Amino acid sequence: MDSQYSMTPDGTLAQKPSQKLAQKLYSAEAVRQLDQLVIRQQQIPDIALMKRAGRAAFDCLRHRWPEVSGIQVFCGGGNNGGDGYVIAGLAAQRQIPVSVFVGIPKDRLKGEALEAYGFAEREGATLVTRLDDMPPVDKNTVLVDALLGTGFSGALRAPMDSAIAHINGAGAPVLSVDLPSGLSADSGFVQTADGVVRADATVTFIGRKAGLFLGRGPAVTGEVVFEDLGAAADIYPQVPALLTRHTGASLQRLPARAADSYKNQFGHVMIVGGDHGFGGAAMMAAEAAARSGSGLISLATRPEHVMASLTRRPEVMAHPVVSGQELEPLLETPDVIAVGPGLGQSPWSEQLLARAGRARAALVVDADALNILAGGRVLAGFKRDDWVLTPHIGEAARLLGIANADVSADPVAAARRIQEKFSGVVILKGAGTVIAHADGVEVINTGNPGMASGGMGDLLTGVIASLIGQGMELPAAARLGVWLHGEAGNRAAADGQRGLLATDLLPHIRGLVD
């Protein structure tokens, strides 16, 4: 997540006000354009910008690890390596023992990177060309990753692969400069599980890189500290962002309820699902909708699940349905229909999706409803502006007819393609959940690894359906629903992530929705 600190004019970190605006995330190419605009329009020389970056990273290191007694810097070439050499020189100036792994030979360094190398050398940093020559670490040693910058793509090559393995195996805290080495700046994609630095903090410059918040990014960046290096505000509108990132503070919320409110004002949500053996998924979606504030909740499910539903949650109006024909009359009254939780892929499942897909109510489509949709037999070529599709990576791959790895390699492009194919709003779930709609693409980072358990997606479906029923536009409901779901998961995991159950989130959803 983004740090709550920013740099002051004297080069120190200070608490910053809460971010209430959505954040713009940029591609690597867009950040290069921003760099050039700062250099040309503000007349800041390249080397001055590099020095600012190095100082910002050094101050971030000192703020986070004030007891640091030794620093090891791992430098590649280009601007990223140059930033590392500036950090090393600043550490040496302050009499902090500092060793630098020179990943690119000095005779191959150019321009500002070569000048920064000279600065580190003059200040007395220890420069080595073999990883074996780096000193052992102790409890107060901090490693600085300045190996690979935003220009990295493809497979790792020597010595960068060995340097990344060395950093990850050192057992010391790690600060990455601009982004963890091995991480795609645009998509958060990583070629192999071990081919990326696992940082405790990342200080990033000029523009927030999209890859820090997508794919593997949230798992390997640690705390993200953003520093604009003095870039003027009027620089940013000149370069289009790749997508927008929302935090809890930047989201539209539900309005307060009037004293004379009544249930019909807050939407009637129907959950359609619960094939043989999957009744719990539909029940959890229904309860999540109820805890999110819906006025009325219906459940259309297999007859054998009705009694269990009434026993667990009598507020839910449970209807037994044995065919799509029996479902048809029930679809007239809901404002929102959520189809998919526990739906299965049987003929019964296909009949229910076929009927629900053509109902007048807005739709939320999840789980096996997406898999049936991907099969092409039901609702073939169907598009709706008033539905929300909520695939995870595997479901997204099936909807597009591509491999899971292709979705992971570029989740923004995958979400856009699904939205273009089916219209409406698409929520591509992950550590960085991507939301695509007709007006753009957004990302929300929330939740925790404890939420990797059954039923979590069913809750999200119920929450989003409830928010739509309470009057929110689909994109706003998608944003708020994703955040509520993840934040409820964080609160539920306060005593530990392992063993977290989907139903543990329900009281927290209720507490957050207001």
XYZ file of C-alpha atoms in Angstrom:
514
model
C 0.000 0.000 0.000
C 1.077 3.617 -0.441
C 3.017 5.158 2.403
C 1.616 8.024 4.409
C 4.937 9.899 4.058
C 6.285 12.345 1.496
C 9.471 14.350 1.083
C 9.762 17.893 2.444
C 11.794 20.638 0.650
C 14.780 19.983 2.942
C 14.887 16.349 1.828
C 13.346 14.638 4.857
C 10.254 12.505 5.181
C 7.142 13.993 6.759
C 3.625 12.765 7.427
C 1.346 13.640 4.504
C -2.397 14.307 4.557
C -4.760 11.448 3.769
C -5.143 10.762 0.056
C -8.746 11.529 -0.848
C -8.204 11.579 -4.586
C -7.845 8.565 -6.825
C -4.250 7.958 -7.878
C -3.067 7.809 -11.480
C -0.923 4.819 -12.392
C 1.418 4.972 -15.378
C 3.153 2.632 -17.778
C 6.936 2.608 -17.966
C 6.824 4.549 -21.230
C 4.508 7.157 -19.729
C 6.871 7.653 -16.784
C 9.755 8.153 -19.220
C 7.682 10.854 -20.894
C 7.012 12.474 -17.520
C 10.745 12.413 -16.777
C 11.502 14.213 -20.024
C 8.813 16.817 -19.396
C 10.277 17.567 -15.971
C 13.755 17.882 -17.473
C 12.677 20.108 -20.382
C 9.848 22.202 -18.980
C 11.243 22.668 -15.476
C 14.843 22.791 -16.699
C 16.060 20.261 -14.158
C 19.177 18.477 -15.465
C 19.140 14.694 -15.625
C 21.877 14.372 -13.018
C 20.004 16.667 -10.623
C 16.911 14.475 -10.968
C 19.019 11.379 -10.284
C 20.480 12.999 -7.180
C 16.995 13.854 -5.951
C 15.915 10.257 -6.463
C 18.956 8.888 -4.658
C 18.480 11.248 -1.749
C 14.766 10.440 -1.488
C 15.550 6.727 -1.377
C 18.354 7.232 1.159
C 16.106 9.305 3.429
C 13.378 6.689 3.120
C 15.885 4.035 4.210
C 17.013 6.088 7.220
C 13.428 6.806 8.239
C 12.299 3.182 8.045
C 15.483 1.648 9.526
C 16.926 4.331 11.852
C 19.299 1.831 13.511
C 20.986 0.908 10.222
C 24.675 0.129 10.764
C 25.577 -1.034 7.275
C 24.203 -0.773 3.750
C 24.714 -3.033 0.770
C 23.695 -1.634 -2.616
C 23.196 -3.811 -5.691
C 23.514 -1.729 -8.858
C 22.709 -2.400 -12.477
C 23.122 0.087 -15.281
C 21.044 3.038 -16.431
C 19.144 5.368 -14.138
C 18.213 2.653 -11.637
C 21.840 1.753 -11.062
C 22.739 5.435 -10.972
C 20.204 5.999 -8.174
C 21.894 3.185 -6.278
C 25.335 4.754 -6.625
C 23.955 8.051 -5.303
C 22.560 6.193 -2.270
C 25.949 4.566 -1.706
C 27.750 7.902 -1.916
C 25.359 9.532 0.546
C 25.794 6.638 2.983
C 29.585 6.901 2.740
C 29.402 10.652 3.379
C 27.651 9.888 6.673
C 30.223 7.300 7.666
C 27.790 4.393 7.270
C 29.730 1.356 6.024
C 28.510 0.704 2.488
C 29.404 -1.940 -0.071
C 28.240 -1.857 -3.681
C 27.848 -4.782 -6.042
C 28.703 -3.446 -9.500
C 26.396 -5.492 -11.699
C 27.353 -3.670 -14.911
C 31.089 -3.017 -15.450
C 32.185 0.583 -15.132
C 33.306 0.720 -18.771
C 29.712 0.005 -19.854
C 28.147 2.750 -17.737
C 27.218 5.983 -19.497
C 26.058 9.492 -18.746
C 24.470 10.140 -15.363
C 24.957 6.531 -14.200
C 28.713 6.825 -14.779
C 28.785 10.177 -12.991
C 26.923 8.667 -10.033
C 29.398 5.759 -9.974
C 32.190 8.312 -9.684
C 30.410 9.999 -6.776
C 30.165 6.720 -4.845
C 33.797 5.931 -5.601
C 35.039 9.367 -4.477
C 33.081 9.198 -1.224
C 34.731 5.912 -0.319
C 32.034 3.311 -0.920
C 33.465 -0.195 -1.294
C 32.873 -1.316 -4.888
C 32.973 -5.036 -5.728
C 32.254 -6.982 -8.885
C 31.672 -10.416 -7.331
C 28.718 -11.311 -5.121
C 31.025 -13.502 -3.035
C 32.945 -10.365 -2.066
C 29.935 -8.710 -0.447
C 30.329 -8.715 3.361
C 28.062 -10.775 5.619
C 24.930 -9.072 6.900
C 23.963 -8.478 10.522
C 20.665 -7.525 12.123
C 21.086 -3.836 11.238
C 22.220 -4.249 7.638
C 19.867 -2.966 4.936
C 20.085 -4.095 1.303
C 19.249 -1.704 -1.535
C 17.981 -3.166 -4.795
C 18.946 -0.912 -7.712
C 19.534 -3.665 -10.275
C 16.772 -3.359 -12.872
C 14.528 -0.405 -13.618
C 11.385 0.199 -15.626
C 13.051 -0.834 -18.876
C 13.373 -4.474 -17.828
C 11.487 -7.125 -19.802
C 11.991 -10.737 -20.782
C 14.072 -13.315 -18.976
C 16.692 -12.533 -16.345
C 20.332 -12.849 -17.387
C 23.551 -13.168 -15.415
C 24.573 -11.595 -13.155
C 21.145 -10.112 -12.348
C 19.550 -13.487 -11.672
C 22.282 -14.384 -9.176
C 22.105 -10.939 -7.559
C 18.347 -11.255 -7.045
C 18.811 -14.699 -5.490
C 21.551 -13.266 -3.257
C 19.309 -10.422 -2.057
C 16.358 -12.700 -1.344
C 18.516 -15.184 0.516
C 20.397 -12.683 2.676
C 17.835 -12.509 5.447
C 18.117 -8.714 5.703
C 15.535 -5.976 5.058
C 15.384 -4.747 1.454
C 14.611 -1.356 -0.069
C 13.890 -1.442 -3.799
C 14.572 1.649 -5.892
C 11.665 2.588 -8.192
C 10.373 -1.016 -8.350
C 11.585 -4.468 -7.274
C 14.000 -5.862 -9.841
C 12.385 -8.511 -12.047
C 8.881 -7.014 -11.778
C 7.174 -5.717 -14.922
C 6.561 -1.999 -14.468
C 3.395 -2.172 -16.568
C 1.633 -5.345 -15.423
C 3.259 -6.677 -12.263
C 4.152 -9.854 -14.167
C 7.095 -11.983 -13.047
C 8.678 -14.584 -15.312
C 9.376 -17.055 -12.500
C 8.418 -17.140 -8.832
C 12.041 -16.618 -7.747
C 12.883 -14.087 -10.433
C 11.961 -10.954 -8.505
C 13.315 -9.124 -5.476
C 11.062 -9.396 -2.425
C 11.245 -5.925 -0.927
C 10.148 -4.647 2.462
C 9.700 -1.178 0.985
C 9.828 0.378 -2.470
C 10.396 4.065 -3.126
C 9.150 5.037 -6.565
C 9.642 8.278 -8.468
C 7.844 10.794 -10.718
C 4.814 8.572 -11.460
C 3.387 5.516 -9.727
C 4.122 2.484 -11.904
C 1.087 0.340 -12.577
C 3.012 -2.883 -11.995
C 3.532 -1.998 -8.338
C -0.190 -2.512 -7.791
C -0.981 -5.309 -10.263
C -0.179 -9.008 -10.542
C 2.683 -9.978 -8.244
C 3.360 -6.337 -7.394
C 1.452 -6.178 -4.092
C 3.179 -9.364 -2.911
C 6.755 -8.158 -3.484
C 6.845 -4.361 -3.098
C 6.248 -4.034 0.633
C 5.329 -0.487 1.604
C 5.253 1.806 -1.441
C 6.604 5.312 -0.879
C 5.920 7.754 -3.712
C 8.165 10.742 -4.375
C 7.454 13.139 -7.251
C 10.995 14.633 -7.119
C 9.549 18.106 -7.452
C 7.601 17.472 -10.662
C 5.109 20.278 -11.185
C 1.413 19.434 -11.024
C 0.832 20.682 -14.579
C 3.216 18.019 -15.937
C 0.886 15.098 -15.218
C -2.130 16.003 -17.398
C 0.195 16.015 -20.410
C 0.713 12.238 -20.266
C -2.204 9.771 -20.155
C -2.283 7.338 -17.250
C -2.702 3.606 -17.790
C -5.362 3.281 -15.114
C -6.655 4.794 -11.873
C -6.131 3.438 -8.374
C -8.763 3.924 -5.708
C -8.292 3.774 -1.958
C -11.013 3.648 0.670
C -10.834 7.432 1.070
C -11.458 8.096 -2.631
C -14.605 5.972 -3.001
C -18.210 7.038 -3.260
C -20.167 5.765 -0.247
C -23.834 5.058 0.374
C -25.823 8.052 1.641
C -27.144 8.160 5.187
C -30.667 6.776 5.578
C -33.540 9.088 6.387
C -35.461 8.599 9.613
C -38.592 7.528 7.698
C -36.846 4.968 5.463
C -38.558 1.706 4.535
C -37.309 -1.558 3.102
C -38.484 -1.108 -0.481
C -36.152 1.861 -0.858
C -33.067 -0.314 -0.506
C -33.488 -2.846 -3.242
C -34.634 -6.421 -3.696
C -31.714 -8.737 -4.473
C -32.221 -12.285 -5.729
C -29.422 -14.860 -5.566
C -29.676 -17.640 -8.164
C -27.521 -20.689 -7.516
C -26.848 -23.622 -5.234
C -26.801 -26.793 -7.314
C -26.442 -30.192 -5.644
C -23.621 -29.982 -3.112
C -23.117 -26.234 -3.484
C -25.953 -24.752 -1.450
C -23.644 -22.916 0.960
C -22.268 -20.626 -1.742
C -25.706 -19.257 -2.626
C -26.621 -18.868 1.046
C -23.440 -16.915 1.798
C -24.067 -14.594 -1.147
C -27.591 -13.972 0.134
C -26.378 -13.247 3.656
C -23.670 -10.906 2.351
C -26.338 -8.949 0.459
C -28.427 -8.749 3.616
C -25.474 -7.576 5.741
C -24.656 -4.946 3.106
C -28.030 -3.303 3.616
C -30.471 -4.705 1.052
C -34.126 -4.216 1.899
C -35.259 -7.605 0.608
C -33.336 -10.791 -0.243
C -34.581 -13.760 -2.264
C -32.828 -17.031 -2.964
C -33.670 -19.336 -5.890
C -31.995 -22.691 -5.316
C -32.370 -26.454 -5.348
C -35.284 -27.629 -3.155
C -33.013 -29.485 -0.724
C -31.282 -26.241 0.268
C -34.407 -24.305 1.225
C -34.754 -25.673 4.757
C -31.089 -25.033 5.545
C -31.438 -21.473 4.281
C -34.507 -20.813 6.420
C -32.750 -22.254 9.437
C -29.594 -20.202 8.988
C -31.108 -16.938 7.823
C -34.909 -16.729 8.020
C -34.844 -13.158 6.666
C -34.002 -14.580 3.227
C -37.013 -15.574 1.113
C -35.913 -18.995 -0.166
C -37.642 -20.461 -3.239
C -37.204 -24.030 -4.484
C -36.691 -24.200 -8.259
C -36.260 -27.356 -10.298
C -36.069 -25.749 -13.736
C -35.618 -22.505 -15.592
C -39.354 -22.463 -16.205
C -40.028 -22.368 -12.455
C -37.503 -19.551 -12.055
C -39.137 -17.351 -14.703
C -41.972 -15.823 -12.603
C -39.616 -15.158 -9.692
C -37.499 -12.854 -11.866
C -40.194 -10.199 -12.176
C -39.779 -8.563 -8.763
C -36.033 -8.262 -7.946
C -34.098 -5.089 -8.739
C -30.820 -7.017 -8.981
C -30.127 -10.675 -9.736
C -26.839 -12.300 -8.734
C -26.333 -15.543 -10.630
C -23.466 -17.963 -10.199
C -22.687 -18.760 -6.533
C -22.776 -22.542 -6.333
C -24.584 -22.668 -9.670
C -22.673 -25.625 -11.077
C -22.605 -26.464 -14.778
C -25.479 -28.913 -15.095
C -28.466 -28.584 -17.446
C -30.338 -27.082 -14.456
C -27.558 -24.486 -14.115
C -27.681 -23.578 -17.783
C -31.474 -23.153 -17.703
C -31.282 -20.792 -14.739
C -28.540 -18.682 -16.310
C -30.424 -18.485 -19.616
C -33.518 -17.134 -17.850
C -31.684 -14.837 -15.440
C -29.522 -13.398 -18.213
C -32.568 -12.049 -20.018
C -34.393 -10.678 -16.970
C -35.079 -6.949 -16.732
C -33.135 -6.559 -13.485
C -29.468 -5.612 -13.328
C -27.152 -8.620 -13.030
C -24.052 -9.700 -11.157
C -22.491 -12.777 -12.797
C -19.956 -14.921 -10.967
C -18.375 -18.363 -10.648
C -19.925 -21.132 -12.749
C -22.226 -18.663 -14.482
C -19.047 -17.256 -16.028
C -17.824 -20.711 -16.978
C -21.145 -21.485 -18.668
C -20.979 -18.127 -20.434
C -17.458 -18.967 -21.624
C -18.705 -22.264 -23.062
C -20.781 -20.375 -25.612
C -23.919 -22.533 -25.447
C -25.879 -20.127 -23.220
C -26.298 -16.406 -23.982
C -23.924 -16.716 -26.936
C -22.766 -13.297 -28.156
C -24.795 -11.670 -25.388
C -23.970 -8.157 -24.178
C -25.517 -6.027 -21.457
C -24.637 -2.586 -20.186
C -26.259 -3.315 -16.822
C -24.347 -6.357 -15.657
C -21.182 -6.903 -13.629
C -18.927 -9.864 -14.424
C -16.565 -10.937 -11.618
C -13.984 -13.442 -12.949
C -10.811 -14.588 -11.271
C -7.789 -15.268 -13.502
C -8.902 -18.759 -14.563
C -12.436 -17.652 -15.399
C -11.082 -14.631 -17.272
C -8.861 -16.918 -19.345
C -11.848 -19.105 -20.241
C -13.965 -16.082 -21.183
C -11.219 -14.980 -23.594
C -10.094 -18.417 -24.752
C -6.492 -17.819 -23.681
C -4.085 -19.265 -21.110
C -4.057 -18.210 -17.466
C -0.484 -16.985 -17.934
C -1.627 -14.587 -20.651
C -4.119 -13.006 -18.254
C -1.465 -12.730 -15.533
C 0.991 -11.172 -17.980
C -1.343 -8.236 -18.647
C -4.435 -8.107 -16.396
C -5.382 -4.617 -17.577
C -5.541 -5.728 -21.210
C -7.462 -8.872 -20.230
C -10.069 -6.916 -18.269
C -10.449 -4.470 -21.150
C -10.943 -7.307 -23.648
C -13.619 -8.962 -21.506
C -15.417 -5.647 -21.128
C -15.293 -5.036 -24.869
C -16.626 -8.539 -25.497
C -19.491 -8.496 -22.995
C -20.006 -4.788 -22.137
C -21.045 -3.778 -18.622
C -18.486 -3.765 -15.821
C -15.739 -6.365 -15.385
C -14.043 -7.089 -12.057
C -10.878 -9.150 -12.578
C -10.134 -10.351 -9.063
C -6.653 -10.515 -7.570
C -4.295 -8.870 -5.072
C -4.682 -5.888 -7.378
C -8.314 -6.172 -8.490
C -8.849 -4.575 -11.911
C -12.205 -2.965 -12.716
C -12.946 -2.195 -16.369
C -15.963 -0.313 -17.693
C -16.861 1.908 -20.616
C -15.155 4.957 -19.083
C -11.822 3.428 -18.114
C -9.876 0.928 -16.038
C -9.226 1.081 -12.302
C -7.467 -0.961 -9.643
C -8.107 -1.471 -5.940
C -5.606 -3.119 -3.597
C -7.105 -4.589 -0.470
C -7.521 -7.899 1.295
C -4.950 -10.441 2.470
C -3.724 -13.990 1.715
C -6.022 -15.435 4.371
C -8.894 -14.722 1.989
C -7.660 -17.485 -0.323
C -10.402 -19.818 0.900
C -13.769 -21.028 -0.338
C -16.750 -18.725 -0.375
C -14.954 -15.372 -0.475
C -16.063 -14.663 -4.047
C -19.665 -15.495 -3.149
C -19.611 -12.789 -0.487
C -18.269 -10.249 -2.993
C -21.088 -11.103 -5.389
C -23.690 -10.495 -2.684
C -22.117 -7.229 -1.588
C -21.977 -5.775 -5.095
C -25.547 -6.846 -5.858
C -26.694 -5.163 -2.659
C -24.951 -1.884 -3.460
C -26.504 -1.806 -6.930
C -29.922 -2.480 -5.406
C -29.418 0.434 -3.031
C -29.027 2.780 -5.969
C -25.321 2.934 -6.784
C -24.224 3.055 -10.417
C -22.518 -0.155 -11.483
C -18.904 1.142 -11.584
C -19.290 2.800 -8.166
C -20.857 -0.353 -6.714
C -18.005 -2.444 -8.131
C -15.357 -0.171 -6.584
C -16.989 0.066 -3.183
C -17.881 -3.625 -3.123
C -14.295 -4.701 -3.813
C -12.970 -2.376 -1.125
C -15.584 -3.357 1.486
C -14.930 -7.029 0.859
C -11.145 -6.685 1.173
C -11.242 -4.382 4.167
C -13.663 -6.717 5.945
C -11.163 -9.496 5.251
C -8.361 -7.435 6.767
C -10.357 -6.789 9.914
C -11.437 -10.385 10.198
C -7.783 -11.461 9.921
C -6.640 -9.256 12.814
C -5.974 -12.374 14.914
C -4.395 -14.334 12.071
C -4.877 -15.137 8.400
C -4.731 -18.904 8.414
C -8.093 -20.516 8.996
C -10.022 -17.395 7.970
C -13.525 -18.336 6.803
C -15.755 -16.413 4.439
C -18.498 -16.071 7.048
C -15.979 -14.433 9.418
C -16.229 -11.347 7.186
C -19.970 -10.837 7.569
C -20.017 -8.796 10.806
C -17.226 -6.601 9.464
C -19.073 -6.002 6.199
C -22.015 -4.764 8.226
C -19.759 -2.487 10.261
C -18.088 -0.993 7.181
C -21.004 -0.462 4.828
C -22.182 2.724 6.529
